[in-house]
């Protein structure tokens, strides 16, 4: 008789060792139970929660941390404010007391439009006006940090603009030519946080995976891997987070091709098969990584499920505060990532 798994909707990470009963796609969501319907053949004995802890680093600059707490002069300009992620970041930043500049960049079709978020009217400017507008805003708000949640095709042009003007930025937009992106910012020697994954807890899980891959290469040699990821229908490509986790498994000795990732994008399947709550079909990230030993007697399961966008928005605000602190401490001007933000140990 198959053992039922229950779903509750909040971010979670599980490391599972399994013996003697079928395994199914489970998530944890809002304390609202519902049965999962996607199964992989395997055996379950118990789930061991992965607990990740990072102490604050010594000499992290308590005075500087206090000086960059919300309400201390930081201003952000959110490009892509008409999108769901842009709006989520504005709401999170506003709740944290960060000043929102009423200016944003969008497409040519959006130029001249006004977007209202949190009672603030934000004017959207098109590509032709960007450099002049950004220079003017930066002059008016010298502690400005730009947050970018635009589209993949705009990543490199936007990074070049921020670099020319010299404005610090947090890049949450995925895609584009990533090598070119890093070269552009490194040559400009400006402050930036660049990360395709802004969810702090998911980043901590990725960091743990990287440590395991580095310290125990080949530990899963011979194991087979099955990967399933479910995202809103508007996400057409495979998750960058999934690819990063898979690359760790490859270093651990697993043979797997990225083309084998099972992408679930159909809303009906997401609700009925994966167990995504209906209210989060338009914004979620459910990932399952299932490993099976060569003789099929042992299996492991790694899973992280996210409903909504608040985890990414909050992480983005922490990245902004982190970058503001680095600027005020006159730290080295370079590219940081979310691992750096986590290591700082000063998240809200």
GROMACS .gro file of C-alpha atoms in nm:
model
  348
    1UNK     CA    1   0.000   0.000   0.000
    2UNK     CA    2   0.152   0.333  -0.100
    3UNK     CA    3   0.221   0.574   0.182
    4UNK     CA    4   0.050   0.912   0.134
    5UNK     CA    5   0.260   1.226   0.130
    6UNK     CA    6   0.115   1.558   0.242
    7UNK     CA    7   0.164   1.903   0.098
    8UNK     CA    8   0.193   2.229   0.283
    9UNK     CA    9   0.275   2.556   0.104
   10UNK     CA   10   0.590   2.725   0.236
   11UNK     CA   11   0.954   2.704   0.126
   12UNK     CA   12   1.106   2.374   0.239
   13UNK     CA   13   1.411   2.161   0.181
   14UNK     CA   14   1.425   1.788   0.257
   15UNK     CA   15   1.700   1.530   0.243
   16UNK     CA   16   1.534   1.190   0.231
   17UNK     CA   17   1.679   0.842   0.269
   18UNK     CA   18   1.430   0.583   0.161
   19UNK     CA   19   1.366   0.214   0.219
   20UNK     CA   20   1.065  -0.005   0.143
   21UNK     CA   21   0.771   0.213   0.027
   22UNK     CA   22   0.688   0.418  -0.284
   23UNK     CA   23   0.807   0.776  -0.307
   24UNK     CA   24   0.587   1.060  -0.424
   25UNK     CA   25   0.633   1.428  -0.503
   26UNK     CA   26   0.562   1.599  -0.172
   27UNK     CA   27   0.571   1.960  -0.073
   28UNK     CA   28   0.492   2.160   0.235
   29UNK     CA   29   0.234   2.428   0.181
   30UNK     CA   30   0.052   2.662   0.424
   31UNK     CA   31  -0.041   2.390   0.670
   32UNK     CA   32  -0.319   2.294   0.425
   33UNK     CA   33  -0.294   1.921   0.360
   34UNK     CA   34  -0.342   1.779   0.017
   35UNK     CA   35  -0.220   1.461  -0.144
   36UNK     CA   36   0.062   1.455  -0.395
   37UNK     CA   37   0.003   1.270  -0.717
   38UNK     CA   38   0.340   1.253  -0.889
   39UNK     CA   39   0.538   0.945  -0.801
   40UNK     CA   40   0.882   0.807  -0.862
   41UNK     CA   41   0.950   0.442  -0.790
   42UNK     CA   42   1.163   0.427  -0.479
   43UNK     CA   43   1.144   0.346  -0.110
   44UNK     CA   44   1.084   0.575   0.185
   45UNK     CA   45   1.191   0.527   0.541
   46UNK     CA   46   1.219   0.875   0.688
   47UNK     CA   47   1.276   1.239   0.609
   48UNK     CA   48   1.563   1.425   0.772
   49UNK     CA   49   1.522   1.804   0.760
   50UNK     CA   50   1.834   1.983   0.640
   51UNK     CA   51   1.916   2.255   0.891
   52UNK     CA   52   2.150   2.524   0.766
   53UNK     CA   53   2.310   2.778   0.999
   54UNK     CA   54   2.553   3.062   0.927
   55UNK     CA   55   2.691   3.272   1.212
   56UNK     CA   56   2.763   3.640   1.164
   57UNK     CA   57   3.120   3.705   1.059
   58UNK     CA   58   3.356   3.887   1.290
   59UNK     CA   59   3.423   4.248   1.215
   60UNK     CA   60   3.110   4.274   1.005
   61UNK     CA   61   3.070   4.636   1.101
   62UNK     CA   62   2.782   4.678   1.345
   63UNK     CA   63   2.791   5.056   1.309
   64UNK     CA   64   2.776   5.026   0.933
   65UNK     CA   65   2.486   4.779   0.958
   66UNK     CA   66   2.288   5.024   1.169
   67UNK     CA   67   2.366   5.302   0.925
   68UNK     CA   68   2.208   5.111   0.636
   69UNK     CA   69   1.894   5.004   0.814
   70UNK     CA   70   1.578   5.123   0.634
   71UNK     CA   71   1.508   5.492   0.665
   72UNK     CA   72   1.874   5.592   0.654
   73UNK     CA   73   1.893   5.749   0.310
   74UNK     CA   74   1.887   5.446   0.080
   75UNK     CA   75   1.684   5.487  -0.237
   76UNK     CA   76   1.606   5.220  -0.492
   77UNK     CA   77   1.489   5.242  -0.850
   78UNK     CA   78   1.312   4.924  -0.961
   79UNK     CA   79   1.336   4.859  -1.332
   80UNK     CA   80   1.060   4.632  -1.453
   81UNK     CA   81   0.815   4.776  -1.199
   82UNK     CA   82   0.513   4.671  -1.405
   83UNK     CA   83   0.604   4.303  -1.372
   84UNK     CA   84   0.503   4.079  -1.085
   85UNK     CA   85   0.855   4.053  -0.943
   86UNK     CA   86   0.911   4.427  -0.972
   87UNK     CA   87   0.589   4.497  -0.784
   88UNK     CA   88   0.676   4.239  -0.517
   89UNK     CA   89   1.016   4.403  -0.459
   90UNK     CA   90   0.860   4.749  -0.431
   91UNK     CA   91   0.613   4.620  -0.172
   92UNK     CA   92   0.889   4.450   0.029
   93UNK     CA   93   1.116   4.755   0.012
   94UNK     CA   94   0.833   4.988   0.110
   95UNK     CA   95   0.751   4.767   0.410
   96UNK     CA   96   1.117   4.780   0.509
   97UNK     CA   97   1.119   5.160   0.495
   98UNK     CA   98   1.341   5.194   0.188
   99UNK     CA   99   1.272   5.498  -0.030
  100UNK     CA  100   1.127   5.410  -0.370
  101UNK     CA  101   1.226   5.644  -0.651
  102UNK     CA  102   0.915   5.709  -0.868
  103UNK     CA  103   1.107   5.627  -1.187
  104UNK     CA  104   1.148   5.301  -1.376
  105UNK     CA  105   1.263   5.168  -1.713
  106UNK     CA  106   1.045   4.955  -1.936
  107UNK     CA  107   0.990   4.872  -2.301
  108UNK     CA  108   0.920   5.127  -2.573
  109UNK     CA  109   0.553   5.028  -2.556
  110UNK     CA  110   0.545   5.107  -2.182
  111UNK     CA  111   0.713   5.448  -2.214
  112UNK     CA  112   0.506   5.724  -2.058
  113UNK     CA  113   0.289   5.489  -1.856
  114UNK     CA  114   0.236   5.530  -1.483
  115UNK     CA  115   0.236   5.227  -1.256
  116UNK     CA  116   0.086   5.252  -0.909
  117UNK     CA  117   0.235   5.030  -0.640
  118UNK     CA  118   0.189   5.078  -0.264
  119UNK     CA  119   0.018   5.409  -0.329
  120UNK     CA  120   0.320   5.537  -0.523
  121UNK     CA  121   0.291   5.649  -0.884
  122UNK     CA  122   0.597   5.537  -1.081
  123UNK     CA  123   0.668   5.681  -1.425
  124UNK     CA  124   0.804   5.436  -1.682
  125UNK     CA  125   1.064   5.554  -1.937
  126UNK     CA  126   1.150   5.380  -2.262
  127UNK     CA  127   1.493   5.279  -2.400
  128UNK     CA  128   1.562   5.612  -2.575
  129UNK     CA  129   1.560   5.813  -2.250
  130UNK     CA  130   1.737   5.575  -2.017
  131UNK     CA  131   2.087   5.718  -1.979
  132UNK     CA  132   1.977   6.079  -1.935
  133UNK     CA  133   1.707   5.981  -1.686
  134UNK     CA  134   1.932   5.748  -1.485
  135UNK     CA  135   2.210   6.008  -1.460
  136UNK     CA  136   1.960   6.265  -1.337
  137UNK     CA  137   1.811   6.029  -1.076
  138UNK     CA  138   2.157   5.924  -0.954
  139UNK     CA  139   2.258   6.287  -0.914
  140UNK     CA  140   1.944   6.359  -0.713
  141UNK     CA  141   1.979   6.039  -0.505
  142UNK     CA  142   2.354   5.977  -0.451
  143UNK     CA  143   2.284   5.663  -0.246
  144UNK     CA  144   2.075   5.513  -0.525
  145UNK     CA  145   2.077   5.140  -0.589
  146UNK     CA  146   1.904   5.009  -0.900
  147UNK     CA  147   1.710   4.681  -0.883
  148UNK     CA  148   1.667   4.503  -1.215
  149UNK     CA  149   1.377   4.264  -1.280
  150UNK     CA  150   1.330   4.324  -1.650
  151UNK     CA  151   1.360   4.061  -1.926
  152UNK     CA  152   1.649   3.835  -2.035
  153UNK     CA  153   1.707   4.022  -2.362
  154UNK     CA  154   1.763   4.348  -2.170
  155UNK     CA  155   2.018   4.213  -1.919
  156UNK     CA  156   2.335   4.306  -2.106
  157UNK     CA  157   2.220   4.646  -2.232
  158UNK     CA  158   2.101   4.740  -1.884
  159UNK     CA  159   2.426   4.629  -1.720
  160UNK     CA  160   2.624   4.835  -1.971
  161UNK     CA  161   2.407   5.139  -1.888
  162UNK     CA  162   2.449   5.097  -1.511
  163UNK     CA  163   2.823   5.057  -1.564
  164UNK     CA  164   2.854   5.371  -1.777
  165UNK     CA  165   2.663   5.580  -1.524
  166UNK     CA  166   2.845   5.413  -1.233
  167UNK     CA  167   2.532   5.331  -1.035
  168UNK     CA  168   2.535   5.025  -0.803
  169UNK     CA  169   2.274   4.763  -0.886
  170UNK     CA  170   2.113   4.434  -0.788
  171UNK     CA  171   2.045   4.211  -1.089
  172UNK     CA  172   1.771   3.955  -1.030
  173UNK     CA  173   1.688   3.912  -1.399
  174UNK     CA  174   1.798   3.579  -1.542
  175UNK     CA  175   1.924   3.509  -1.893
  176UNK     CA  176   2.128   3.721  -2.129
  177UNK     CA  177   2.497   3.658  -2.196
  178UNK     CA  178   2.615   3.593  -1.840
  179UNK     CA  179   2.987   3.591  -1.928
  180UNK     CA  180   2.952   3.927  -2.099
  181UNK     CA  181   2.751   4.055  -1.804
  182UNK     CA  182   3.029   3.975  -1.556
  183UNK     CA  183   3.303   4.113  -1.782
  184UNK     CA  184   3.112   4.440  -1.830
  185UNK     CA  185   3.064   4.497  -1.457
  186UNK     CA  186   3.414   4.384  -1.359
  187UNK     CA  187   3.572   4.624  -1.607
  188UNK     CA  188   3.352   4.911  -1.481
  189UNK     CA  189   3.456   4.839  -1.120
  190UNK     CA  190   3.119   4.921  -0.968
  191UNK     CA  191   2.925   4.765  -0.681
  192UNK     CA  192   2.675   4.499  -0.784
  193UNK     CA  193   2.492   4.194  -0.655
  194UNK     CA  194   2.421   3.953  -0.939
  195UNK     CA  195   2.227   3.635  -0.872
  196UNK     CA  196   1.971   3.436  -1.071
  197UNK     CA  197   1.831   3.312  -0.739
  198UNK     CA  198   1.737   3.569  -0.473
  199UNK     CA  199   1.558   3.336  -0.232
  200UNK     CA  200   1.794   3.328   0.067
  201UNK     CA  201   1.693   2.985   0.190
  202UNK     CA  202   1.719   2.832  -0.157
  203UNK     CA  203   2.062   2.993  -0.195
  204UNK     CA  204   2.166   2.836   0.136
  205UNK     CA  205   2.054   2.497   0.003
  206UNK     CA  206   2.257   2.552  -0.314
  207UNK     CA  207   2.560   2.646  -0.104
  208UNK     CA  208   2.521   2.324   0.095
  209UNK     CA  209   2.502   2.125  -0.230
  210UNK     CA  210   2.820   2.291  -0.358
  211UNK     CA  211   3.003   2.211  -0.034
  212UNK     CA  212   2.892   1.847  -0.055
  213UNK     CA  213   3.000   1.822  -0.420
  214UNK     CA  214   3.339   1.976  -0.342
  215UNK     CA  215   3.410   1.764  -0.035
  216UNK     CA  216   3.262   1.431  -0.149
  217UNK     CA  217   3.313   1.403  -0.527
  218UNK     CA  218   3.181   1.078  -0.667
  219UNK     CA  219   2.971   1.000  -0.357
  220UNK     CA  220   2.669   0.917  -0.576
  221UNK     CA  221   2.854   0.741  -0.859
  222UNK     CA  222   2.628   0.498  -1.037
  223UNK     CA  223   2.307   0.652  -0.904
  224UNK     CA  224   2.036   0.752  -1.151
  225UNK     CA  225   1.871   1.094  -1.123
  226UNK     CA  226   1.521   1.213  -1.204
  227UNK     CA  227   1.442   1.585  -1.190
  228UNK     CA  228   1.106   1.754  -1.206
  229UNK     CA  229   1.043   2.127  -1.177
  230UNK     CA  230   0.714   2.313  -1.194
  231UNK     CA  231   0.690   2.687  -1.260
  232UNK     CA  232   0.423   2.928  -1.384
  233UNK     CA  233   0.337   2.883  -1.752
  234UNK     CA  234   0.515   3.207  -1.847
  235UNK     CA  235   0.852   3.052  -1.761
  236UNK     CA  236   0.946   2.869  -2.079
  237UNK     CA  237   1.303   2.768  -1.999
  238UNK     CA  238   1.439   2.524  -1.742
  239UNK     CA  239   1.515   2.670  -1.401
  240UNK     CA  240   1.867   2.802  -1.347
  241UNK     CA  241   1.844   2.678  -0.988
  242UNK     CA  242   1.763   2.326  -1.109
  243UNK     CA  243   2.062   2.336  -1.343
  244UNK     CA  244   2.289   2.450  -1.059
  245UNK     CA  245   2.172   2.163  -0.836
  246UNK     CA  246   2.213   1.914  -1.121
  247UNK     CA  247   2.569   2.033  -1.183
  248UNK     CA  248   2.643   1.952  -0.817
  249UNK     CA  249   2.502   1.602  -0.861
  250UNK     CA  250   2.718   1.561  -1.170
  251UNK     CA  251   3.025   1.642  -0.960
  252UNK     CA  252   2.899   1.386  -0.709
  253UNK     CA  253   2.925   1.125  -0.984
  254UNK     CA  254   2.576   1.121  -1.133
  255UNK     CA  255   2.543   1.105  -1.511
  256UNK     CA  256   2.261   1.337  -1.622
  257UNK     CA  257   2.181   1.551  -1.924
  258UNK     CA  258   2.005   1.885  -1.869
  259UNK     CA  259   1.761   1.796  -2.148
  260UNK     CA  260   1.619   1.525  -1.921
  261UNK     CA  261   1.463   1.778  -1.681
  262UNK     CA  262   1.088   1.726  -1.668
  263UNK     CA  263   0.925   2.068  -1.701
  264UNK     CA  264   0.568   2.101  -1.574
  265UNK     CA  265   0.405   2.415  -1.714
  266UNK     CA  266   0.042   2.311  -1.764
  267UNK     CA  267  -0.171   2.465  -1.483
  268UNK     CA  268  -0.404   2.164  -1.469
  269UNK     CA  269  -0.112   1.925  -1.420
  270UNK     CA  270   0.044   2.157  -1.165
  271UNK     CA  271  -0.268   2.150  -0.948
  272UNK     CA  272  -0.378   1.790  -0.998
  273UNK     CA  273  -0.046   1.611  -1.043
  274UNK     CA  274   0.214   1.820  -0.860
  275UNK     CA  275  -0.014   1.960  -0.590
  276UNK     CA  276   0.048   2.331  -0.642
  277UNK     CA  277  -0.223   2.536  -0.463
  278UNK     CA  278  -0.449   2.695  -0.724
  279UNK     CA  279  -0.386   3.045  -0.591
  280UNK     CA  280  -0.014   3.002  -0.661
  281UNK     CA  281  -0.027   2.855  -1.012
  282UNK     CA  282   0.072   3.196  -1.153
  283UNK     CA  283   0.377   3.220  -0.927
  284UNK     CA  284   0.555   2.917  -0.780
  285UNK     CA  285   0.870   2.704  -0.800
  286UNK     CA  286   0.842   2.336  -0.704
  287UNK     CA  287   1.158   2.129  -0.752
  288UNK     CA  288   1.219   1.758  -0.690
  289UNK     CA  289   1.550   1.572  -0.734
  290UNK     CA  290   1.522   1.194  -0.691
  291UNK     CA  291   1.828   0.965  -0.681
  292UNK     CA  292   1.819   0.585  -0.699
  293UNK     CA  293   2.104   0.341  -0.638
  294UNK     CA  294   2.212   0.100  -0.915
  295UNK     CA  295   2.042  -0.195  -0.744
  296UNK     CA  296   1.724   0.010  -0.668
  297UNK     CA  297   1.747  -0.059  -0.293
  298UNK     CA  298   1.835   0.296  -0.182
  299UNK     CA  299   1.700   0.631  -0.289
  300UNK     CA  300   1.744   0.992  -0.184
  301UNK     CA  301   1.518   1.287  -0.246
  302UNK     CA  302   1.597   1.657  -0.235
  303UNK     CA  303   1.309   1.899  -0.261
  304UNK     CA  304   1.234   2.270  -0.234
  305UNK     CA  305   0.893   2.423  -0.298
  306UNK     CA  306   0.815   2.793  -0.312
  307UNK     CA  307   0.470   2.952  -0.343
  308UNK     CA  308   0.450   3.317  -0.443
  309UNK     CA  309   0.732   3.568  -0.483
  310UNK     CA  310   0.785   3.703  -0.133
  311UNK     CA  311   1.094   3.489  -0.069
  312UNK     CA  312   1.267   3.648  -0.371
  313UNK     CA  313   1.146   4.000  -0.293
  314UNK     CA  314   1.269   3.983   0.067
  315UNK     CA  315   1.602   3.843  -0.048
  316UNK     CA  316   1.635   4.128  -0.296
  317UNK     CA  317   1.579   4.387  -0.023
  318UNK     CA  318   1.847   4.216   0.189
  319UNK     CA  319   2.081   4.234  -0.111
  320UNK     CA  320   2.010   4.608  -0.139
  321UNK     CA  321   2.090   4.667   0.230
  322UNK     CA  322   2.403   4.452   0.199
  323UNK     CA  323   2.523   4.652  -0.101
  324UNK     CA  324   2.449   4.984   0.072
  325UNK     CA  325   2.659   4.871   0.367
  326UNK     CA  326   2.951   4.777   0.141
  327UNK     CA  327   2.933   5.116  -0.028
  328UNK     CA  328   2.932   5.305   0.301
  329UNK     CA  329   3.222   5.099   0.432
  330UNK     CA  330   3.407   5.180   0.108
  331UNK     CA  331   3.468   4.810   0.053
  332UNK     CA  332   3.622   4.684  -0.269
  333UNK     CA  333   3.406   4.768  -0.569
  334UNK     CA  334   3.321   4.432  -0.717
  335UNK     CA  335   3.048   4.186  -0.801
  336UNK     CA  336   2.887   4.011  -0.505
  337UNK     CA  337   2.635   3.729  -0.501
  338UNK     CA  338   2.370   3.600  -0.262
  339UNK     CA  339   2.621   3.373  -0.090
  340UNK     CA  340   2.805   3.690   0.013
  341UNK     CA  341   2.478   3.832   0.144
  342UNK     CA  342   2.414   3.516   0.346
  343UNK     CA  343   2.765   3.511   0.488
  344UNK     CA  344   2.728   3.867   0.612
  345UNK     CA  345   2.479   3.736   0.866
  346UNK     CA  346   2.280   4.060   0.894
  347UNK     CA  347   1.960   3.964   0.716
  348UNK     CA  348   1.629   4.084   0.855
   0.00000   0.00000   0.00000
